[in-house]
Amino acid sequence: MVKEIERAGLPVVHVCTVTPISMTVGANRIVPAIAIPHPLGNPALSKEEELHIRRCICETALKALQTEVTEQTIFDVKY
Amino acid sequence: MSKIKIVQYINQFFAQIGGEEKADIKPELREGVVGPGLAFNQAFGDEAEIVATVICGDSYFGENIEKASAEVIEMVKSVNPDMFIAGPAFNAGRYGVACGTISKAVKDALNIPVLTGMYVENPGADMFKKDIYIVSTKNSAAGMRDAIKKMAPLALKLAKGEPIGASCVEGYMPNGVRVNLFEKECGAARAVKMLVAKLNNKPFETEFPMPDFDRVDPNPAVKDMAHATVALCTSGGIVPHGNPDRIESSSASKYGEYDITGVEDLDAAGWETAHGGYDPVYANEDADRVLPVDVMREFEKAGKIGKLYNKFYTTVGNGTAVLSSKKFAEEYAAKMKADGVDCVIMTST
């Protein structure tokens, strides 16, 4: 789906846990997530800590969308 | 001659430990066969035997690829087998990636023949078909018998070091290895036959299939995020409570388009996941863990983004055919484009 969105002319970032799959599928901008059942959260943390990691991932996603790339790129999240 | 000793790798599901709620279990070594190994042993007859089985949860493997690989390699090494088999994984994505990863890792670390099997659309297939033999299976566990029929003889050949025939004969996925051979007819005659068949709209089989590099060049970056419209999309199956459009929990035949005008937070009362391929507990508690509407609303208020697009597009990426996914996204990407969306965040579980 990321490829079709990209093909339609929209820059797209793929937030996912298993980044090798994203690379194989062909996403160009990739942000690693936390875990398969909760990519942008972590039930083991407090509500506030969980919001913090979600903000960090979303910030990184926005940063990826604002970064020119010429090849498939993984943007690591700083927590 | 003594029997060939084989170790098999399977996931928590085929080990009958549990479904998604057990997908985070760590690797475990058991003596003898578990699950599909029984049928493999029957197919091997007196020639080979699965002497031990490694079981690992799909999420554990997917989330700790390096650590899990190292752990499994140690377990396999302790048994000192002649051969390693993983799966078959059919169309289970994480399982297929795990089977491919661990097969390659075992081959590299222990230098023994390895074999796995999966459906051609499993992401593990493209990732590893050039590194290891992957038997092409059906897309669900209903194809187990068929998979074993192909995998068992190939495993024996590999373990004995016998020559391996062409992919179309042995049933593995083409791995790009070319072998010299003599054909009855010369190249010109074969080419003319193919051309004649093509001109008559009859089927023919190319001798040189073109590699399928379906890559899309990245679009230019967003210049002015503070005025951009950002859309959220997901393959994680987030839907309004009750799944009104009845998006299937696997092999989805449709996608959903849902309005989030005025929605600040995807709370448990209003939203849930329809996805059948991961433990839904966490997404059902708080769907923002998959589709971060709450944080994007914060960003919208803070002026970090212009606005959050008032709809999101969602489907279940669990065993869903590549062709369906392509069609869904083609459709909704055109809608987003027409609505003035500037960029998209796609989340996957």
mmCIF file with all atom_site columns, N, CA, C and O in Angstrom, chain A residues 1 3-4 6-8 10-15 20 24 28-29 35-36 40 43 47 50 54-55 59 65 68, chain B residues 63 94 127 214 216 218-219 221-222 282 286 288-289 294 298 304 326 332 337 341-344 346-349:
data_model
loop_
_atom_site.group_PDB
_atom_site.id
_atom_site.type_symbol
_atom_site.label_atom_id
_atom_site.label_alt_id
_atom_site.label_comp_id
_atom_site.label_asym_id
_atom_site.label_entity_id
_atom_site.label_seq_id
_atom_site.pdbx_PDB_ins_code
_atom_site.Cartn_x
_atom_site.Cartn_y
_atom_site.Cartn_z
_atom_site.occupancy
_atom_site.B_iso_or_equiv
_atom_site.pdbx_formal_charge
_atom_site.auth_seq_id
_atom_site.auth_comp_id
_atom_site.auth_asym_id
_atom_site.auth_atom_id
_atom_site.pdbx_PDB_model_num
ATOM 1   N N  . MET A 1 1   ? 0.836  -1.202  0.000  1.00 0.00 ? 1   MET A N  1
ATOM 2   C CA . MET A 1 1   ? 0.000  0.000   0.000  1.00 0.00 ? 1   MET A CA 1
ATOM 3   C C  . MET A 1 1   ? 0.871  1.253   0.000  1.00 0.00 ? 1   MET A C  1
ATOM 4   O O  . MET A 1 1   ? 0.526  2.223   -0.662 1.00 0.00 ? 1   MET A O  1
ATOM 5   N N  . LYS A 1 3   ? 3.626  1.660   -1.443 1.00 0.00 ? 3   LYS A N  1
ATOM 6   C CA . LYS A 1 3   ? 4.116  1.888   -2.807 1.00 0.00 ? 3   LYS A CA 1
ATOM 7   C C  . LYS A 1 3   ? 3.062  2.557   -3.678 1.00 0.00 ? 3   LYS A C  1
ATOM 8   O O  . LYS A 1 3   ? 3.365  3.451   -4.463 1.00 0.00 ? 3   LYS A O  1
ATOM 9   N N  . GLU A 1 4   ? 1.807  2.129   -3.510 1.00 0.00 ? 4   GLU A N  1
ATOM 10  C CA . GLU A 1 4   ? 0.743  2.723   -4.323 1.00 0.00 ? 4   GLU A CA 1
ATOM 11  C C  . GLU A 1 4   ? 0.511  4.180   -3.932 1.00 0.00 ? 4   GLU A C  1
ATOM 12  O O  . GLU A 1 4   ? 0.195  5.013   -4.765 1.00 0.00 ? 4   GLU A O  1
ATOM 13  N N  . GLU A 1 6   ? 2.824  6.151   -2.703 1.00 0.00 ? 6   GLU A N  1
ATOM 14  C CA . GLU A 1 6   ? 3.984  6.862   -3.271 1.00 0.00 ? 6   GLU A CA 1
ATOM 15  C C  . GLU A 1 6   ? 3.784  7.072   -4.773 1.00 0.00 ? 6   GLU A C  1
ATOM 16  O O  . GLU A 1 6   ? 4.038  8.150   -5.308 1.00 0.00 ? 6   GLU A O  1
ATOM 17  N N  . ARG A 1 7   ? 3.297  6.027   -5.435 1.00 0.00 ? 7   ARG A N  1
ATOM 18  C CA . ARG A 1 7   ? 3.087  6.094   -6.881 1.00 0.00 ? 7   ARG A CA 1
ATOM 19  C C  . ARG A 1 7   ? 2.074  7.183   -7.238 1.00 0.00 ? 7   ARG A C  1
ATOM 20  O O  . ARG A 1 7   ? 2.156  7.794   -8.290 1.00 0.00 ? 7   ARG A O  1
ATOM 21  N N  . ALA A 1 8   ? 1.114  7.406   -6.341 1.00 0.00 ? 8   ALA A N  1
ATOM 22  C CA . ALA A 1 8   ? 0.084  8.425   -6.591 1.00 0.00 ? 8   ALA A CA 1
ATOM 23  C C  . ALA A 1 8   ? 0.644  9.840   -6.405 1.00 0.00 ? 8   ALA A C  1
ATOM 24  O O  . ALA A 1 8   ? -0.060 10.816  -6.630 1.00 0.00 ? 8   ALA A O  1
ATOM 25  N N  . LEU A 1 10  ? 2.142  10.999  -3.431 1.00 0.00 ? 10  LEU A N  1
ATOM 26  C CA . LEU A 1 10  ? 2.130  11.477  -2.045 1.00 0.00 ? 10  LEU A CA 1
ATOM 27  C C  . LEU A 1 10  ? 3.337  10.926  -1.302 1.00 0.00 ? 10  LEU A C  1
ATOM 28  O O  . LEU A 1 10  ? 3.529  9.708   -1.263 1.00 0.00 ? 10  LEU A O  1
ATOM 29  N N  . PRO A 1 11  ? 4.153  11.800  -0.694 1.00 0.00 ? 11  PRO A N  1
ATOM 30  C CA . PRO A 1 11  ? 5.225  11.264  0.146  1.00 0.00 ? 11  PRO A CA 1
ATOM 31  C C  . PRO A 1 11  ? 4.622  10.495  1.320  1.00 0.00 ? 11  PRO A C  1
ATOM 32  O O  . PRO A 1 11  ? 3.638  10.947  1.910  1.00 0.00 ? 11  PRO A O  1
ATOM 33  N N  . VAL A 1 12  ? 5.204  9.347   1.623  1.00 0.00 ? 12  VAL A N  1
ATOM 34  C CA . VAL A 1 12  ? 4.610  8.481   2.644  1.00 0.00 ? 12  VAL A CA 1
ATOM 35  C C  . VAL A 1 12  ? 5.720  7.900   3.509  1.00 0.00 ? 12  VAL A C  1
ATOM 36  O O  . VAL A 1 12  ? 6.809  7.604   3.020  1.00 0.00 ? 12  VAL A O  1
ATOM 37  N N  . VAL A 1 13  ? 5.441  7.792   4.800  1.00 0.00 ? 13  VAL A N  1
ATOM 38  C CA . VAL A 1 13  ? 6.392  7.157   5.709  1.00 0.00 ? 13  VAL A CA 1
ATOM 39  C C  . VAL A 1 13  ? 5.726  5.919   6.293  1.00 0.00 ? 13  VAL A C  1
ATOM 40  O O  . VAL A 1 13  ? 4.543  5.938   6.639  1.00 0.00 ? 13  VAL A O  1
ATOM 41  N N  . HIS A 1 14  ? 6.486  4.827   6.360  1.00 0.00 ? 14  HIS A N  1
ATOM 42  C CA . HIS A 1 14  ? 5.950  3.573   6.884  1.00 0.00 ? 14  HIS A CA 1
ATOM 43  C C  . HIS A 1 14  ? 6.464  3.363   8.304  1.00 0.00 ? 14  HIS A C  1
ATOM 44  O O  . HIS A 1 14  ? 7.667  3.212   8.514  1.00 0.00 ? 14  HIS A O  1
ATOM 45  N N  . VAL A 1 15  ? 5.543  3.386   9.272  1.00 0.00 ? 15  VAL A N  1
ATOM 46  C CA . VAL A 1 15  ? 5.897  3.131   10.668 1.00 0.00 ? 15  VAL A CA 1
ATOM 47  C C  . VAL A 1 15  ? 5.573  1.663   10.951 1.00 0.00 ? 15  VAL A C  1
ATOM 48  O O  . VAL A 1 15  ? 4.402  1.278   10.906 1.00 0.00 ? 15  VAL A O  1
ATOM 49  N N  . PRO A 1 20  ? 12.701 -5.076  8.154  1.00 0.00 ? 20  PRO A N  1
ATOM 50  C CA . PRO A 1 20  ? 13.130 -5.809  6.948  1.00 0.00 ? 20  PRO A CA 1
ATOM 51  C C  . PRO A 1 20  ? 11.975 -6.085  5.987  1.00 0.00 ? 20  PRO A C  1
ATOM 52  O O  . PRO A 1 20  ? 12.164 -6.103  4.768  1.00 0.00 ? 20  PRO A O  1
ATOM 53  N N  . THR A 1 24  ? 11.691 -4.937  2.063  1.00 0.00 ? 24  THR A N  1
ATOM 54  C CA . THR A 1 24  ? 11.389 -5.858  0.964  1.00 0.00 ? 24  THR A CA 1
ATOM 55  C C  . THR A 1 24  ? 10.200 -5.373  0.153  1.00 0.00 ? 24  THR A C  1
ATOM 56  O O  . THR A 1 24  ? 10.187 -5.447  -1.070 1.00 0.00 ? 24  THR A O  1
ATOM 57  N N  . ASN A 1 28  ? 10.028 3.697   1.011  1.00 0.00 ? 28  ASN A N  1
ATOM 58  C CA . ASN A 1 28  ? 11.226 4.536   0.883  1.00 0.00 ? 28  ASN A CA 1
ATOM 59  C C  . ASN A 1 28  ? 11.614 5.216   2.187  1.00 0.00 ? 28  ASN A C  1
ATOM 60  O O  . ASN A 1 28  ? 12.785 5.403   2.472  1.00 0.00 ? 28  ASN A O  1
ATOM 61  N N  . ARG A 1 29  ? 10.609 5.636   2.952  1.00 0.00 ? 29  ARG A N  1
ATOM 62  C CA . ARG A 1 29  ? 10.874 6.251   4.256  1.00 0.00 ? 29  ARG A CA 1
ATOM 63  C C  . ARG A 1 29  ? 10.293 5.330   5.329  1.00 0.00 ? 29  ARG A C  1
ATOM 64  O O  . ARG A 1 29  ? 9.087  5.057   5.317  1.00 0.00 ? 29  ARG A O  1
ATOM 65  N N  . ALA A 1 35  ? 6.493  -2.635  18.880 1.00 0.00 ? 35  ALA A N  1
ATOM 66  C CA . ALA A 1 35  ? 6.201  -4.069  18.911 1.00 0.00 ? 35  ALA A CA 1
ATOM 67  C C  . ALA A 1 35  ? 5.044  -4.358  17.969 1.00 0.00 ? 35  ALA A C  1
ATOM 68  O O  . ALA A 1 35  ? 4.270  -3.456  17.640 1.00 0.00 ? 35  ALA A O  1
ATOM 69  N N  . ILE A 1 36  ? 4.917  -5.596  17.547 1.00 0.00 ? 36  ILE A N  1
ATOM 70  C CA . ILE A 1 36  ? 3.912  -5.937  16.545 1.00 0.00 ? 36  ILE A CA 1
ATOM 71  C C  . ILE A 1 36  ? 2.490  -5.611  17.019 1.00 0.00 ? 36  ILE A C  1
ATOM 72  O O  . ILE A 1 36  ? 1.754  -4.939  16.307 1.00 0.00 ? 36  ILE A O  1
ATOM 73  N N  . LEU A 1 40  ? 2.846  1.746   18.172 1.00 0.00 ? 40  LEU A N  1
ATOM 74  C CA . LEU A 1 40  ? 3.067  3.103   18.679 1.00 0.00 ? 40  LEU A CA 1
ATOM 75  C C  . LEU A 1 40  ? 2.651  3.220   20.138 1.00 0.00 ? 40  LEU A C  1
ATOM 76  O O  . LEU A 1 40  ? 2.104  4.241   20.563 1.00 0.00 ? 40  LEU A O  1
ATOM 77  N N  . PRO A 1 43  ? 2.045  -1.032  26.548 1.00 0.00 ? 43  PRO A N  1
ATOM 78  C CA . PRO A 1 43  ? 1.169  -1.174  27.713 1.00 0.00 ? 43  PRO A CA 1
ATOM 79  C C  . PRO A 1 43  ? 1.933  -1.356  29.026 1.00 0.00 ? 43  PRO A C  1
ATOM 80  O O  . PRO A 1 43  ? 1.351  -1.186  30.093 1.00 0.00 ? 43  PRO A O  1
ATOM 81  N N  . LYS A 1 47  ? 0.789  5.837   31.332 1.00 0.00 ? 47  LYS A N  1
ATOM 82  C CA . LYS A 1 47  ? 0.098  6.571   30.278 1.00 0.00 ? 47  LYS A CA 1
ATOM 83  C C  . LYS A 1 47  ? 0.997  7.686   29.713 1.00 0.00 ? 47  LYS A C  1
ATOM 84  O O  . LYS A 1 47  ? 1.089  7.885   28.506 1.00 0.00 ? 47  LYS A O  1
ATOM 85  N N  . GLU A 1 50  ? 3.955  6.365   27.822 1.00 0.00 ? 50  GLU A N  1
ATOM 86  C CA . GLU A 1 50  ? 3.498  5.812   26.550 1.00 0.00 ? 50  GLU A CA 1
ATOM 87  C C  . GLU A 1 50  ? 3.260  6.935   25.544 1.00 0.00 ? 50  GLU A C  1
ATOM 88  O O  . GLU A 1 50  ? 3.635  6.824   24.376 1.00 0.00 ? 50  GLU A O  1
ATOM 89  N N  . ARG A 1 54  ? 5.074  7.636   21.839 1.00 0.00 ? 54  ARG A N  1
ATOM 90  C CA . ARG A 1 54  ? 4.255  7.838   20.643 1.00 0.00 ? 54  ARG A CA 1
ATOM 91  C C  . ARG A 1 54  ? 4.607  9.169   19.984 1.00 0.00 ? 54  ARG A C  1
ATOM 92  O O  . ARG A 1 54  ? 4.700  9.269   18.765 1.00 0.00 ? 54  ARG A O  1
ATOM 93  N N  . ARG A 1 55  ? 4.803  10.202  20.826 1.00 0.00 ? 55  ARG A N  1
ATOM 94  C CA . ARG A 1 55  ? 5.210  11.505  20.279 1.00 0.00 ? 55  ARG A CA 1
ATOM 95  C C  . ARG A 1 55  ? 6.545  11.385  19.557 1.00 0.00 ? 55  ARG A C  1
ATOM 96  O O  . ARG A 1 55  ? 6.720  11.916  18.461 1.00 0.00 ? 55  ARG A O  1
ATOM 97  N N  . GLU A 1 59  ? 7.022  12.302  15.754 1.00 0.00 ? 59  GLU A N  1
ATOM 98  C CA . GLU A 1 59  ? 7.979  13.366  15.397 1.00 0.00 ? 59  GLU A CA 1
ATOM 99  C C  . GLU A 1 59  ? 8.945  12.857  14.328 1.00 0.00 ? 59  GLU A C  1
ATOM 100 O O  . GLU A 1 59  ? 9.248  13.558  13.360 1.00 0.00 ? 59  GLU A O  1
ATOM 101 N N  . LEU A 1 65  ? 9.263  12.628  6.610  1.00 0.00 ? 65  LEU A N  1
ATOM 102 C CA . LEU A 1 65  ? 8.502  13.196  5.482  1.00 0.00 ? 65  LEU A CA 1
ATOM 103 C C  . LEU A 1 65  ? 9.113  14.515  5.005  1.00 0.00 ? 65  LEU A C  1
ATOM 104 O O  . LEU A 1 65  ? 8.903  14.927  3.880  1.00 0.00 ? 65  LEU A O  1
ATOM 105 N N  . GLU A 1 68  ? 14.601 14.831  2.274  1.00 0.00 ? 68  GLU A N  1
ATOM 106 C CA . GLU A 1 68  ? 14.739 14.301  0.918  1.00 0.00 ? 68  GLU A CA 1
ATOM 107 C C  . GLU A 1 68  ? 15.485 12.978  0.983  1.00 0.00 ? 68  GLU A C  1
ATOM 108 O O  . GLU A 1 68  ? 16.511 12.880  1.660  1.00 0.00 ? 68  GLU A O  1
ATOM 109 N N  . GLU B 2 63  ? 10.393 -9.312  16.779 1.00 0.00 ? 63  GLU B N  1
ATOM 110 C CA . GLU B 2 63  ? 10.803 -8.128  17.538 1.00 0.00 ? 63  GLU B CA 1
ATOM 111 C C  . GLU B 2 63  ? 12.233 -8.231  18.059 1.00 0.00 ? 63  GLU B C  1
ATOM 112 O O  . GLU B 2 63  ? 12.794 -7.246  18.519 1.00 0.00 ? 63  GLU B O  1
ATOM 113 N N  . ARG B 2 94  ? 4.933  -13.032 9.632  1.00 0.00 ? 94  ARG B N  1
ATOM 114 C CA . ARG B 2 94  ? 6.023  -13.042 10.605 1.00 0.00 ? 94  ARG B CA 1
ATOM 115 C C  . ARG B 2 94  ? 6.697  -14.409 10.643 1.00 0.00 ? 94  ARG B C  1
ATOM 116 O O  . ARG B 2 94  ? 7.908  -14.521 10.759 1.00 0.00 ? 94  ARG B O  1
ATOM 117 N N  . MET B 2 127 ? 12.567 -12.169 0.550  1.00 0.00 ? 127 MET B N  1
ATOM 118 C CA . MET B 2 127 ? 13.747 -11.818 1.345  1.00 0.00 ? 127 MET B CA 1
ATOM 119 C C  . MET B 2 127 ? 14.832 -12.892 1.268  1.00 0.00 ? 127 MET B C  1
ATOM 120 O O  . MET B 2 127 ? 16.008 -12.582 1.336  1.00 0.00 ? 127 MET B O  1
ATOM 121 N N  . ASP B 2 214 ? 9.665  -4.083  -8.583 1.00 0.00 ? 214 ASP B N  1
ATOM 122 C CA . ASP B 2 214 ? 8.624  -3.071  -8.517 1.00 0.00 ? 214 ASP B CA 1
ATOM 123 C C  . ASP B 2 214 ? 9.006  -2.053  -7.457 1.00 0.00 ? 214 ASP B C  1
ATOM 124 O O  . ASP B 2 214 ? 8.665  -2.193  -6.299 1.00 0.00 ? 214 ASP B O  1
ATOM 125 N N  . VAL B 2 216 ? 9.208  2.113   -6.425 1.00 0.00 ? 216 VAL B N  1
ATOM 126 C CA . VAL B 2 216 ? 8.685  3.441   -6.751 1.00 0.00 ? 216 VAL B CA 1
ATOM 127 C C  . VAL B 2 216 ? 9.660  4.458   -6.174 1.00 0.00 ? 216 VAL B C  1
ATOM 128 O O  . VAL B 2 216 ? 10.055 4.343   -5.007 1.00 0.00 ? 216 VAL B O  1
ATOM 129 N N  . PRO B 2 218 ? 11.127 7.654   -4.379 1.00 0.00 ? 218 PRO B N  1
ATOM 130 C CA . PRO B 2 218 ? 10.546 8.490   -3.315 1.00 0.00 ? 218 PRO B CA 1
ATOM 131 C C  . PRO B 2 218 ? 10.095 9.847   -3.860 1.00 0.00 ? 218 PRO B C  1
ATOM 132 O O  . PRO B 2 218 ? 10.750 10.421  -4.730 1.00 0.00 ? 218 PRO B O  1
ATOM 133 N N  . ASN B 2 219 ? 8.979  10.328  -3.332 1.00 0.00 ? 219 ASN B N  1
ATOM 134 C CA . ASN B 2 219 ? 8.520  11.671  -3.696 1.00 0.00 ? 219 ASN B CA 1
ATOM 135 C C  . ASN B 2 219 ? 9.352  12.704  -2.945 1.00 0.00 ? 219 ASN B C  1
ATOM 136 O O  . ASN B 2 219 ? 9.945  12.400  -1.910 1.00 0.00 ? 219 ASN B O  1
ATOM 137 N N  . ALA B 2 221 ? 10.420 15.664  -0.463 1.00 0.00 ? 221 ALA B N  1
ATOM 138 C CA . ALA B 2 221 ? 10.025 15.873  0.927  1.00 0.00 ? 221 ALA B CA 1
ATOM 139 C C  . ALA B 2 221 ? 8.970  16.981  1.028  1.00 0.00 ? 221 ALA B C  1
ATOM 140 O O  . ALA B 2 221 ? 8.837  17.815  0.129  1.00 0.00 ? 221 ALA B O  1
ATOM 141 N N  . VAL B 2 222 ? 8.247  16.972  2.149  1.00 0.00 ? 222 VAL B N  1
ATOM 142 C CA . VAL B 2 222 ? 7.263  18.025  2.408  1.00 0.00 ? 222 VAL B CA 1
ATOM 143 C C  . VAL B 2 222 ? 8.027  19.282  2.828  1.00 0.00 ? 222 VAL B C  1
ATOM 144 O O  . VAL B 2 222 ? 8.872  19.234  3.717  1.00 0.00 ? 222 VAL B O  1
ATOM 145 N N  . TYR B 2 282 ? -4.107 -5.045  23.128 1.00 0.00 ? 282 TYR B N  1
ATOM 146 C CA . TYR B 2 282 ? -3.524 -3.707  23.324 1.00 0.00 ? 282 TYR B CA 1
ATOM 147 C C  . TYR B 2 282 ? -4.185 -2.670  22.418 1.00 0.00 ? 282 TYR B C  1
ATOM 148 O O  . TYR B 2 282 ? -4.413 -1.540  22.827 1.00 0.00 ? 282 TYR B O  1
ATOM 149 N N  . ASP B 2 286 ? -6.579 0.642   23.507 1.00 0.00 ? 286 ASP B N  1
ATOM 150 C CA . ASP B 2 286 ? -6.252 1.996   23.076 1.00 0.00 ? 286 ASP B CA 1
ATOM 151 C C  . ASP B 2 286 ? -5.752 1.943   21.629 1.00 0.00 ? 286 ASP B C  1
ATOM 152 O O  . ASP B 2 286 ? -4.590 1.624   21.384 1.00 0.00 ? 286 ASP B O  1
ATOM 153 N N  . ASP B 2 288 ? -4.993 4.157   19.639 1.00 0.00 ? 288 ASP B N  1
ATOM 154 C CA . ASP B 2 288 ? -3.913 5.093   19.301 1.00 0.00 ? 288 ASP B CA 1
ATOM 155 C C  . ASP B 2 288 ? -2.556 4.389   19.269 1.00 0.00 ? 288 ASP B C  1
ATOM 156 O O  . ASP B 2 288 ? -1.603 4.903   18.711 1.00 0.00 ? 288 ASP B O  1
ATOM 157 N N  . ARG B 2 289 ? -2.488 3.230   19.911 1.00 0.00 ? 289 ARG B N  1
ATOM 158 C CA . ARG B 2 289 ? -1.241 2.454   19.885 1.00 0.00 ? 289 ARG B CA 1
ATOM 159 C C  . ARG B 2 289 ? -0.929 1.944   18.477 1.00 0.00 ? 289 ARG B C  1
ATOM 160 O O  . ARG B 2 289 ? 0.188  1.531   18.197 1.00 0.00 ? 289 ARG B O  1
ATOM 161 N N  . ASP B 2 294 ? -4.377 10.592  18.679 1.00 0.00 ? 294 ASP B N  1
ATOM 162 C CA . ASP B 2 294 ? -4.217 11.514  19.819 1.00 0.00 ? 294 ASP B CA 1
ATOM 163 C C  . ASP B 2 294 ? -3.005 12.433  19.661 1.00 0.00 ? 294 ASP B C  1
ATOM 164 O O  . ASP B 2 294 ? -3.104 13.653  19.798 1.00 0.00 ? 294 ASP B O  1
ATOM 165 N N  . GLU B 2 298 ? -2.504 16.586  18.878 1.00 0.00 ? 298 GLU B N  1
ATOM 166 C CA . GLU B 2 298 ? -1.602 17.481  19.631 1.00 0.00 ? 298 GLU B CA 1
ATOM 167 C C  . GLU B 2 298 ? -0.731 18.288  18.675 1.00 0.00 ? 298 GLU B C  1
ATOM 168 O O  . GLU B 2 298 ? -0.588 19.503  18.829 1.00 0.00 ? 298 GLU B O  1
ATOM 169 N N  . LYS B 2 304 ? 2.504  22.040  14.527 1.00 0.00 ? 304 LYS B N  1
ATOM 170 C CA . LYS B 2 304 ? 3.593  21.269  13.894 1.00 0.00 ? 304 LYS B CA 1
ATOM 171 C C  . LYS B 2 304 ? 3.179  20.777  12.515 1.00 0.00 ? 304 LYS B C  1
ATOM 172 O O  . LYS B 2 304 ? 4.006  20.629  11.617 1.00 0.00 ? 304 LYS B O  1
ATOM 173 N N  . LYS B 2 326 ? -2.852 -3.588  -3.334 1.00 0.00 ? 326 LYS B N  1
ATOM 174 C CA . LYS B 2 326 ? -2.497 -2.642  -4.393 1.00 0.00 ? 326 LYS B CA 1
ATOM 175 C C  . LYS B 2 326 ? -3.753 -1.882  -4.854 1.00 0.00 ? 326 LYS B C  1
ATOM 176 O O  . LYS B 2 326 ? -3.731 -0.661  -4.976 1.00 0.00 ? 326 LYS B O  1
ATOM 177 N N  . TYR B 2 332 ? -7.693 4.597   -2.594 1.00 0.00 ? 332 TYR B N  1
ATOM 178 C CA . TYR B 2 332 ? -7.777 5.632   -1.565 1.00 0.00 ? 332 TYR B CA 1
ATOM 179 C C  . TYR B 2 332 ? -6.680 6.682   -1.713 1.00 0.00 ? 332 TYR B C  1
ATOM 180 O O  . TYR B 2 332 ? -6.851 7.808   -1.276 1.00 0.00 ? 332 TYR B O  1
ATOM 181 N N  . LYS B 2 337 ? -5.416 12.320  -2.661 1.00 0.00 ? 337 LYS B N  1
ATOM 182 C CA . LYS B 2 337 ? -4.786 13.292  -3.556 1.00 0.00 ? 337 LYS B CA 1
ATOM 183 C C  . LYS B 2 337 ? -5.833 14.350  -3.953 1.00 0.00 ? 337 LYS B C  1
ATOM 184 O O  . LYS B 2 337 ? -5.561 15.551  -3.901 1.00 0.00 ? 337 LYS B O  1
ATOM 185 N N  . VAL B 2 341 ? -4.574 16.097  0.347  1.00 0.00 ? 341 VAL B N  1
ATOM 186 C CA . VAL B 2 341 ? -3.626 15.566  1.331  1.00 0.00 ? 341 VAL B CA 1
ATOM 187 C C  . VAL B 2 341 ? -2.200 15.774  0.794  1.00 0.00 ? 341 VAL B C  1
ATOM 188 O O  . VAL B 2 341 ? -1.948 15.615  -0.398 1.00 0.00 ? 341 VAL B O  1
ATOM 189 N N  . ASP B 2 342 ? -1.276 16.174  1.691  1.00 0.00 ? 342 ASP B N  1
ATOM 190 C CA . ASP B 2 342 ? 0.099  16.429  1.266  1.00 0.00 ? 342 ASP B CA 1
ATOM 191 C C  . ASP B 2 342 ? 1.040  15.261  1.536  1.00 0.00 ? 342 ASP B C  1
ATOM 192 O O  . ASP B 2 342 ? 2.040  15.087  0.846  1.00 0.00 ? 342 ASP B O  1
ATOM 193 N N  . CYS B 2 343 ? 0.770  14.502  2.602  1.00 0.00 ? 343 CYS B N  1
ATOM 194 C CA . CYS B 2 343 ? 1.652  13.381  2.915  1.00 0.00 ? 343 CYS B CA 1
ATOM 195 C C  . CYS B 2 343 ? 0.912  12.397  3.818  1.00 0.00 ? 343 CYS B C  1
ATOM 196 O O  . CYS B 2 343 ? -0.137 12.723  4.375  1.00 0.00 ? 343 CYS B O  1
ATOM 197 N N  . VAL B 2 344 ? 1.477  11.191  3.929  1.00 0.00 ? 344 VAL B N  1
ATOM 198 C CA . VAL B 2 344 ? 0.776  10.095  4.592  1.00 0.00 ? 344 VAL B CA 1
ATOM 199 C C  . VAL B 2 344 ? 1.701  9.373   5.580  1.00 0.00 ? 344 VAL B C  1
ATOM 200 O O  . VAL B 2 344 ? 2.871  9.141   5.289  1.00 0.00 ? 344 VAL B O  1
ATOM 201 N N  . MET B 2 346 ? 1.734  5.769   7.243  1.00 0.00 ? 346 MET B N  1
ATOM 202 C CA . MET B 2 346 ? 1.122  4.435   7.217  1.00 0.00 ? 346 MET B CA 1
ATOM 203 C C  . MET B 2 346 ? 1.692  3.635   8.381  1.00 0.00 ? 346 MET B C  1
ATOM 204 O O  . MET B 2 346 ? 2.909  3.550   8.544  1.00 0.00 ? 346 MET B O  1
ATOM 205 N N  . THR B 2 347 ? 0.813  3.081   9.202  1.00 0.00 ? 347 THR B N  1
ATOM 206 C CA . THR B 2 347 ? 1.319  2.267   10.308 1.00 0.00 ? 347 THR B CA 1
ATOM 207 C C  . THR B 2 347 ? 0.977  0.791   10.074 1.00 0.00 ? 347 THR B C  1
ATOM 208 O O  . THR B 2 347 ? -0.078 0.478   9.541  1.00 0.00 ? 347 THR B O  1
ATOM 209 N N  . SER B 2 348 ? 1.895  -0.085  10.464 1.00 0.00 ? 348 SER B N  1
ATOM 210 C CA . SER B 2 348 ? 1.677  -1.523  10.302 1.00 0.00 ? 348 SER B CA 1
ATOM 211 C C  . SER B 2 348 ? 2.007  -2.256  11.591 1.00 0.00 ? 348 SER B C  1
ATOM 212 O O  . SER B 2 348 ? 2.910  -1.836  12.325 1.00 0.00 ? 348 SER B O  1
ATOM 213 N N  . THR B 2 349 ? 1.303  -3.348  11.814 1.00 0.00 ? 349 THR B N  1
ATOM 214 C CA . THR B 2 349 ? 1.533  -4.122  13.026 1.00 0.00 ? 349 THR B CA 1
ATOM 215 C C  . THR B 2 349 ? 2.422  -5.307  12.702 1.00 0.00 ? 349 THR B C  1
ATOM 216 O O  . THR B 2 349 ? 2.694  -5.570  11.553 1.00 0.00 ? 349 THR B O  1
#
